XYZ file of C-alpha atoms in Angstrom:
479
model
C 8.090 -19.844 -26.679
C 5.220 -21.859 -28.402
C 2.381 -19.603 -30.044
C -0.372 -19.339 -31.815
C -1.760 -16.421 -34.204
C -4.008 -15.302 -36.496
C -4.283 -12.490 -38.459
C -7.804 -10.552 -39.181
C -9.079 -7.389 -40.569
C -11.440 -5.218 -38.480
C -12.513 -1.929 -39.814
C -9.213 -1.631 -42.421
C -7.053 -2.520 -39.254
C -4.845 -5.431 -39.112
C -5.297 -7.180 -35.789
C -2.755 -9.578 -34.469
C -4.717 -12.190 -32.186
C -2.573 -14.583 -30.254
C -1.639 -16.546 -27.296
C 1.616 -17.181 -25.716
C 2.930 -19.796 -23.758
C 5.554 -21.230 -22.065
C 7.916 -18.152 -22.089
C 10.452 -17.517 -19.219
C 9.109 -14.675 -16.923
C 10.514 -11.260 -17.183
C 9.577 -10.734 -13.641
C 9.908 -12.296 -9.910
C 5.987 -12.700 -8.214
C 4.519 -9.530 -7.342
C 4.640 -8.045 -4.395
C 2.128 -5.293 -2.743
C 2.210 -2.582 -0.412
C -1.444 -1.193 1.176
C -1.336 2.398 -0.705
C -4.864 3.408 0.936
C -8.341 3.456 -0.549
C -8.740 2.731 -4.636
C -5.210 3.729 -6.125
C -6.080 4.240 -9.370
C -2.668 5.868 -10.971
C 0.561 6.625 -9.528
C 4.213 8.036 -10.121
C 7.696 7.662 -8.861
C 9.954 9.960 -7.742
C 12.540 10.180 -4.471
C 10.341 12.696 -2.543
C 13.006 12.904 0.862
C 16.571 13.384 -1.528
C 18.157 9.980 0.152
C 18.546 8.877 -3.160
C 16.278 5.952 -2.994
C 13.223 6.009 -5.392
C 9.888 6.132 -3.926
C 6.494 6.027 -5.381
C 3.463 8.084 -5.115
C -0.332 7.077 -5.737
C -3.645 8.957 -6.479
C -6.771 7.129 -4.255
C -9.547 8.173 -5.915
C -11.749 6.301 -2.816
C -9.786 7.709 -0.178
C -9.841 11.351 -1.172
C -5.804 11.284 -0.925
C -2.747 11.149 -2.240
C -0.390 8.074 -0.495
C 3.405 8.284 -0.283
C 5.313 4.906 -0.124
C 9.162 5.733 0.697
C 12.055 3.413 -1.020
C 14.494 1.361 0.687
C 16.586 1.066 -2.404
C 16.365 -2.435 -2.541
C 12.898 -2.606 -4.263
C 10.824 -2.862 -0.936
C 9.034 -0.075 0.551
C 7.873 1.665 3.888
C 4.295 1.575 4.926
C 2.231 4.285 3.456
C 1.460 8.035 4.186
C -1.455 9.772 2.866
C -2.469 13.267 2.393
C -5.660 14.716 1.776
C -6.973 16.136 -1.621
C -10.085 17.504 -0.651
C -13.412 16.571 0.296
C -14.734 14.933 -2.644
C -12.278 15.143 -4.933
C -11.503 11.421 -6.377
C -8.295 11.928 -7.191
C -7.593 10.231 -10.485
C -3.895 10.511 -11.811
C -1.016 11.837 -10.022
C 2.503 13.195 -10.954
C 5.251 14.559 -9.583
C 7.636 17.615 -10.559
C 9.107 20.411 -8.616
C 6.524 23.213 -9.665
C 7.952 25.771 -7.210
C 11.235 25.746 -8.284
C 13.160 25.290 -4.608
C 14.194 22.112 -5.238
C 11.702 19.714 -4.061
C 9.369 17.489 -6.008
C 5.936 18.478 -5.357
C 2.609 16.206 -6.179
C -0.087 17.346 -8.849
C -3.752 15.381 -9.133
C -6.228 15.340 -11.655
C -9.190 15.403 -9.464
C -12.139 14.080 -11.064
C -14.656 14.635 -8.493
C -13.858 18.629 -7.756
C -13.187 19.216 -11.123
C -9.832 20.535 -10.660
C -6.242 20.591 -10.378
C -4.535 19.953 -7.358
C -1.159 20.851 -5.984
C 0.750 19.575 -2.796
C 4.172 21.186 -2.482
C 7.092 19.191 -1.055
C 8.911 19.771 1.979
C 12.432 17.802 1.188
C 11.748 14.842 3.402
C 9.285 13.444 2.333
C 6.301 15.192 3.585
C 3.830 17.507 1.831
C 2.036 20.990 2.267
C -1.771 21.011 2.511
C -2.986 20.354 -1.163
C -4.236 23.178 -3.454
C -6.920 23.081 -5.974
C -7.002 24.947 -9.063
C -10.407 24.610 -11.232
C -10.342 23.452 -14.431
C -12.324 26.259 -15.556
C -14.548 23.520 -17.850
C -18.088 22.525 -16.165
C -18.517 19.260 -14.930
C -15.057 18.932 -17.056
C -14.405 15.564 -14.404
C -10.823 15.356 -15.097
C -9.175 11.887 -15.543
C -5.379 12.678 -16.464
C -2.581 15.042 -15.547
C 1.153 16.082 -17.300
C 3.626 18.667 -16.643
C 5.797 20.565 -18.955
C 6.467 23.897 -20.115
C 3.650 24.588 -22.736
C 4.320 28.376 -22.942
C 8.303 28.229 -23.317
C 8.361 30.406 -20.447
C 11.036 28.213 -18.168
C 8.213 27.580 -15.498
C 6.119 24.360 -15.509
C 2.402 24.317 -16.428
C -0.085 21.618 -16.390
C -2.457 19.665 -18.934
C -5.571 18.134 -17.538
C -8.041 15.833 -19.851
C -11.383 16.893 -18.848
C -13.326 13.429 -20.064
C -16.947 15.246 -19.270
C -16.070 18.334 -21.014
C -14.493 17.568 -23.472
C -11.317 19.112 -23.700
C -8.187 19.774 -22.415
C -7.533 22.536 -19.701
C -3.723 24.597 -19.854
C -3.015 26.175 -16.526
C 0.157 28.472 -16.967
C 2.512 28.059 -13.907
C 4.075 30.806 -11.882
C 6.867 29.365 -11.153
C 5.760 30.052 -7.796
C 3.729 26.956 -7.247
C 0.254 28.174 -8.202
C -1.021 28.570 -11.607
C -3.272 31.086 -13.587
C -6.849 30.553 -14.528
C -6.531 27.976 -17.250
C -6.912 28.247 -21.000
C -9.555 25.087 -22.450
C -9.142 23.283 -25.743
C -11.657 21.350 -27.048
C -10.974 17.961 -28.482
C -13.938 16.983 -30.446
C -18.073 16.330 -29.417
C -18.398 13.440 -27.047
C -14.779 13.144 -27.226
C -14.457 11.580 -23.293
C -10.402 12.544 -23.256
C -9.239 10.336 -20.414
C -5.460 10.170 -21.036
C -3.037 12.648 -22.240
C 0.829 12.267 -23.222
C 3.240 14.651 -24.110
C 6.229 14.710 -26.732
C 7.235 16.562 -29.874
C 5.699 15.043 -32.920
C 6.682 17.264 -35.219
C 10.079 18.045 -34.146
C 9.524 21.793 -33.683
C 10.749 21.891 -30.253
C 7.425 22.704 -28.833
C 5.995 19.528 -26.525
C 2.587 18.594 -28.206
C -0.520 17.009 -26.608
C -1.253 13.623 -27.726
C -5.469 12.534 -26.000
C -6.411 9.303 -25.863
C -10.434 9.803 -26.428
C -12.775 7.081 -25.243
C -15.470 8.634 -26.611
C -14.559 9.223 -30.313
C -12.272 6.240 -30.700
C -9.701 8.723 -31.950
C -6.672 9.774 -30.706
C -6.461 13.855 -30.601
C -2.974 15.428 -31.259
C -2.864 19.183 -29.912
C -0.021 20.475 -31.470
C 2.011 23.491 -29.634
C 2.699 26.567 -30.027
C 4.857 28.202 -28.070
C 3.843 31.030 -25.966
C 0.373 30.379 -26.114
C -0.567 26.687 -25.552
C -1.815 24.913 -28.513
C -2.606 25.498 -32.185
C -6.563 26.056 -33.339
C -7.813 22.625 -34.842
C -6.515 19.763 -33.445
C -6.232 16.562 -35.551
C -7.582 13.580 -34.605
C -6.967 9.863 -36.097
C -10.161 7.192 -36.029
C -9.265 3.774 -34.684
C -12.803 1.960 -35.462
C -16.065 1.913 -33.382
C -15.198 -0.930 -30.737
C -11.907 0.629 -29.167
C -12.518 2.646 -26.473
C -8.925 4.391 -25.934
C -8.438 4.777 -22.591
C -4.730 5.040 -22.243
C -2.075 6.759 -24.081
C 2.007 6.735 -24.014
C 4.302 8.097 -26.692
C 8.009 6.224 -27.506
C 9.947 5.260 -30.408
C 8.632 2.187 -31.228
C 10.456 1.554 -34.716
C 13.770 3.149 -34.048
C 13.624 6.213 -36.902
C 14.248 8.585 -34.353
C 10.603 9.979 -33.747
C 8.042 9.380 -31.121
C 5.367 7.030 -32.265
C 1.883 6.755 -30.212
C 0.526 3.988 -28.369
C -2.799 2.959 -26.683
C -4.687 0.764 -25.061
C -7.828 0.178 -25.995
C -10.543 -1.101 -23.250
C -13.316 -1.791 -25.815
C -11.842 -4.746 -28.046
C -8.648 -5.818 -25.313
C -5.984 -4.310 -27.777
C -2.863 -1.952 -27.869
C -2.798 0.133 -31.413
C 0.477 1.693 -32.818
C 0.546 5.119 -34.564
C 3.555 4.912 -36.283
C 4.794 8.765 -36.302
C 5.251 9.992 -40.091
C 7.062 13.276 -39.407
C 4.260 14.727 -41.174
C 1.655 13.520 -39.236
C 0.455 9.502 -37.294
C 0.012 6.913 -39.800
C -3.226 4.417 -39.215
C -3.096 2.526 -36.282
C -2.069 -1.253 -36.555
C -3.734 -2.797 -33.497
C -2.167 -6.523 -32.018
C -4.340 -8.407 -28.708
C -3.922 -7.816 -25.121
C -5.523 -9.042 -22.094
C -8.934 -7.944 -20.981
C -10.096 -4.288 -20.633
C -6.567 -2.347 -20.762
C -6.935 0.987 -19.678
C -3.047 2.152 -19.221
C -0.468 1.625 -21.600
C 3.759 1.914 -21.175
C 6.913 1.862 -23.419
C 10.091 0.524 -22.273
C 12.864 -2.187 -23.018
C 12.054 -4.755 -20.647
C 13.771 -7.857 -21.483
C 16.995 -5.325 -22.294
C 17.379 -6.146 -26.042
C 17.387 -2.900 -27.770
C 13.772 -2.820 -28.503
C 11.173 -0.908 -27.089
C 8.338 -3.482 -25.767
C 4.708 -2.627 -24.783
C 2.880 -3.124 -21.443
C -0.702 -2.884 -20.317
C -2.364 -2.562 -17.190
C -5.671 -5.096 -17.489
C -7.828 -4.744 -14.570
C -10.312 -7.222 -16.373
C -7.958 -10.090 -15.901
C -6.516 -8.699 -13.102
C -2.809 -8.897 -14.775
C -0.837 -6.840 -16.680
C 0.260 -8.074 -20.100
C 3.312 -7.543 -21.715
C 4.265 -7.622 -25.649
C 7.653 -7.569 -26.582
C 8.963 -5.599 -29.535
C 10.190 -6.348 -32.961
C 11.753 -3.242 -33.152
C 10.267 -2.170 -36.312
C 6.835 -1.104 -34.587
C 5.181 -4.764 -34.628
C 5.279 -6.929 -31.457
C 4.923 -10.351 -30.405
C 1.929 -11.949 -29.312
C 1.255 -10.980 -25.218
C 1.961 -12.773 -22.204
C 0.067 -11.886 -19.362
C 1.383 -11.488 -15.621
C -0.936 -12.047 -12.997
C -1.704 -9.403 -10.012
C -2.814 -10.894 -6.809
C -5.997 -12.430 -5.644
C -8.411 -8.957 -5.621
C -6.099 -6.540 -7.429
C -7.340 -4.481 -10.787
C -4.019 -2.751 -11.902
C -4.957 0.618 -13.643
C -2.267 2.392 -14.015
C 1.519 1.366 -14.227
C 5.023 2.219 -15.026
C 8.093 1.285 -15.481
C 11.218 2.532 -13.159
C 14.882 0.393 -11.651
C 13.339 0.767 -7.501
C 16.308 -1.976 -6.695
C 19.131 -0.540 -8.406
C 20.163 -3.371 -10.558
C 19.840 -1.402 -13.331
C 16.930 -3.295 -14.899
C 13.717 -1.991 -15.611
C 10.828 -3.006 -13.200
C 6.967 -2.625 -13.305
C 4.743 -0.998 -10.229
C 1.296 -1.138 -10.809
C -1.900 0.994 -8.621
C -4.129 -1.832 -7.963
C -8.012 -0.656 -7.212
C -8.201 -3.139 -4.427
C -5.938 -1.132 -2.472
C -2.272 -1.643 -3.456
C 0.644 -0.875 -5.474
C 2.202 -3.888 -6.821
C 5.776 -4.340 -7.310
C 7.663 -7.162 -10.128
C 11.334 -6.820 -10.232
C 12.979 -8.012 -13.690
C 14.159 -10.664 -13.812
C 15.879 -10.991 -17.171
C 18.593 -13.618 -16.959
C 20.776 -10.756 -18.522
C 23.756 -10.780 -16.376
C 25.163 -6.728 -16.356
C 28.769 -6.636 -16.726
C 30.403 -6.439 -13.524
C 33.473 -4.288 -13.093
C 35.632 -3.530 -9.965
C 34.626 -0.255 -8.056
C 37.267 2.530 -8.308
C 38.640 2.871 -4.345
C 39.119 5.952 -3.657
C 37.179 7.985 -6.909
C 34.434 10.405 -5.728
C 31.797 12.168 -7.877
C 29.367 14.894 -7.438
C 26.529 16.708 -9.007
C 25.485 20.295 -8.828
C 22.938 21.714 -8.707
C 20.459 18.604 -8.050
C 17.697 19.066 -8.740
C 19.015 20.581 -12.057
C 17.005 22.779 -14.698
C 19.017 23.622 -17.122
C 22.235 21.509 -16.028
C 24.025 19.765 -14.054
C 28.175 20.144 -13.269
C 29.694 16.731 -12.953
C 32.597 16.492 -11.069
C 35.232 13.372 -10.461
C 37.743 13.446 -8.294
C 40.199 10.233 -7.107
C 40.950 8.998 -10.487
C 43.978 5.828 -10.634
C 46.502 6.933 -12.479
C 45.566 4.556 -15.044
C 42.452 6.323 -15.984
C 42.174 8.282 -19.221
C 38.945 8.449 -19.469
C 35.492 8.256 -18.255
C 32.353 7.333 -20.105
C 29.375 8.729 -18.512
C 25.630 8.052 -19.306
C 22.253 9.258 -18.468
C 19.439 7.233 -17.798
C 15.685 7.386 -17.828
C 13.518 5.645 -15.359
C 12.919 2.991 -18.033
C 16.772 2.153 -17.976
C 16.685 3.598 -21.498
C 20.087 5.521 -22.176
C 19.096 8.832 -23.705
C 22.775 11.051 -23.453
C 26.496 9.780 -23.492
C 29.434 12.305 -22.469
C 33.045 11.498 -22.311
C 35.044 12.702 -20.276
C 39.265 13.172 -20.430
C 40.437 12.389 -16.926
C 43.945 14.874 -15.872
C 45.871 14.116 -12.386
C 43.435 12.060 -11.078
C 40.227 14.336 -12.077
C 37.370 15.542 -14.850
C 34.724 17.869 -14.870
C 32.142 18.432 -17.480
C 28.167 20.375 -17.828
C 25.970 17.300 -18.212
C 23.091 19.553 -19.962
C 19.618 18.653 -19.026
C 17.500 21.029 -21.281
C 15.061 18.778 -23.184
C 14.381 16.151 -20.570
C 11.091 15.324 -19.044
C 11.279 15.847 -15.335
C 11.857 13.200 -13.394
C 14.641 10.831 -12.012
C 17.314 9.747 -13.833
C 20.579 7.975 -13.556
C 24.171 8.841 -14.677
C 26.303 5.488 -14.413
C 30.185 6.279 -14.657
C 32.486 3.773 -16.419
C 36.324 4.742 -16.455
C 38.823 3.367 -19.296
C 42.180 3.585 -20.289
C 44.305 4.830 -22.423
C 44.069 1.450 -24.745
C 40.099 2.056 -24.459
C 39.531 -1.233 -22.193
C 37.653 -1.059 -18.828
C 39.309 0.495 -15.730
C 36.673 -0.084 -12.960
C 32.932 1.678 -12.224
C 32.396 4.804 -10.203
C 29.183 5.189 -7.976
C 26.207 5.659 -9.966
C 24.434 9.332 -9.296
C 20.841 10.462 -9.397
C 19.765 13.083 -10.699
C 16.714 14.538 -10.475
C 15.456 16.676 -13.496
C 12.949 19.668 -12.974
């Protein structure tokens, strides 16, 4: 790859400028799918349990939420949309199973009627009549939306960034599938919050709120609690005058073990790192993107080991990828071109073809969702199927945990290396399992995880340690 760089100093920040060329694409051309009327965010999920991922999008023109069902082989059905409400401009989706029978249900940050909104899942694939639950902030105009268990309670609650008020509303879940009248934090005067991530910073065990603020140029940390939402006083870091956060993700950019934040900064075309101090974010190091991005990503894309950055840049329209050093600096950005009419705004990654390599969908405003497959020349290793070997999970969806059970084993089987991946292809648990007459059963524990879909892939060895052949791969679905 031939590039050029230069290195300046804005504000006490290092910025990385450069230009890349010539570099073999990660990806094969996009492809879109109509999604309905301005997608501006969207999640994945598989909303029917066929074990095929499908994605979900928030169209904040359409007033709806549109469902796009898998086919397993990265191509998708034609759309289904839901209503939010009259009004409502749904701006960010996501999906977990709030009502705890099973089924992933969709949430919205609805910026128009200034509220939450809830549509629960029926199992295959179609949805209840949404819900709306105020934000409790006036004319808060809510931009973002993230699920987890703020109060420690077991049940899942929601986070909204309210970008005209200023804050950040906390609605409590039931459990049940509706949620009390929410608790507001305020993250600083003329703040605009428009993005919101959760992880634990400080390694308390309690998830923490990290706010990309537009308005500031700061990112907010909200750090938890327990019981009762957040702490009093959240901290803020200042990025400089000209860079307009709009989007924030949280990963391990540097490999010590601890989340570090990202953004992506729509005022000077930037992503900045916050390297994560265990005592607090260090200053943020900032290194060029495309035009205008507004959503930001961590994942291992070109499957080296490192965590790489992507951006959705609806100023181009393209999305532009940097890949990682693996010490928290990354290489100059290559960008990625949508189609003709497309402004990406939100993206993520997720396998939707099953190849076990991570691929990008994108919610185009023009009306899409856009779809590159990897296309990393990594071959996987390939490994005879096991004829005859079975394996189950139970319960799934799973909560707590999940029983794994194997059944079918060759003699020659000792053992069975099973391990859990995120939707980023990222491995984030290993188990082993000792394989007797022909079976093994172990808890694969899921306390921790974010909800979502993940899979367990299933290698069996023998008693020397080399490979013995693959089992199926399982999904599991995390609430």
């Amino acid at each position: 790859m031939a590039t050029t760089s230069t290195l300046l100093l804005v504000g006490g920040l290092v910025l990385l400028v450069g230009t890349a060329q010539a570099q073999a694409s990660l990806f094969a051309p996009v492809v879109t799918y109509p999604a309905g009327s301005g997608p501006r965010s969207l999640a994945v999920a598989d909303i029917n349990n066929d074990g095929k991922t499908d994605v979900v999008t928030a169209n904040q023109n359409g007033n709806t939420v549109g469902v796009l069902l898998g086919n397993g082989n990265g191509t998708f059905q034609a759309v289904a949309t839901y209503s939010t409400g009259a009004a409502s401009n749904p701006y960010d989706i996501a999906v977990a199973d709030v009502n705890d029978d099973g089924w992933p249900d969709l949430l919205t940050a609805n910026y128009g009627s200034n509220s939450a909104g809830v549509l629960l899942g029926s199992g295959n694939g179609t949805f209840q009549a949404a819900v709306s639950f105020a934000t409790g902030v006036t004319n808060g105009a809510p931009t973002s939306i993230a699920v987890t268990d703020i109060t420690g309670d077991g049940k899942l609650d929601l986070i909204t960034t309210n970008s005209l008020g200023y804050s950040i509303s906390i609605f409590a879940g039931s459990g049940l599938g509706s949620f009390q009248v929410p608790m507001s934090y305020p993250v600083g005067a003329n703040a605009a919050p428009l993005d919101v991530s959760v992880a634990d910073l400080n390694s308390d065990g309690r998830p923490d709120a990290v706010v990309a603020s537009a308005g500031s140029n700061t990112v907010t940390v909200l750090l938890g609690r327990g019981g009762n939402g957040y702490q009093s006083g959240p901290y803020s870091v200042g990025m400089g005058a000209s860079f307009t956060p709009f989007g924030v993700a949280t990963g391990d950019v540097n490999g010590d073990g601890r989340p570090d934040v990202v953004t992506a900064n729509s005022g000077n075309n930037t992503v900045s790192v916050l390297l994560n101090q265990g005592t607090g974010l260090g200053a943020a190091a900032s290194f060029q993107s495309a035009v205008s991005p507004v959503n930001i990503a961590v994942a291992d894309l070109d499957l080296d080991g490192r965590p790489d950055l992507l951006t959705a840049n609806p100023g181009d329209p393209a999305i532009a990828v940097l890949l990682g050093n693996g010490n928290g600096t990354f290489q100059p950005f290559v960008k990625y071109l949508s189609n003709t009419g497309n402004q990406p705004t939100s993206l993520l990654v997720a396998d939707v073809n099953g190849d076990g390599r991570p691929d990008v969908l994108t919610a185009n405003m023009g009306g899409t969702v856009g779809v590159l497959l990897n296309a990393t020349g990594k071959p996987l290793a390939v490994q005879a199927a096991l004829p005859g070997a079975t394996a189950t999970l139970h319960p799934n969806p799973a909560a707590a945990y999940a029983t794994l059970t194997l059944g079918g084993l060759p003699a020659l089987v000792a053992q069975v290396q099973a391990t859990l991946l995120d939707a980023t292809g990222r491995a984030v648990r290993q188990y082993a399992l000792a394989a007797r007459q022909g079976s093994a059963r172990t808890e694969v524990p899921t306390a921790g995880l974010a909800p979502g879909l993940y899979l367990l892939r299933l290698a069996a060895l023998d008693a020397a340690g080399a490979p013995a052949g693959v089992l199926p791969t399982q999904r599991l679905s995390v609430r």
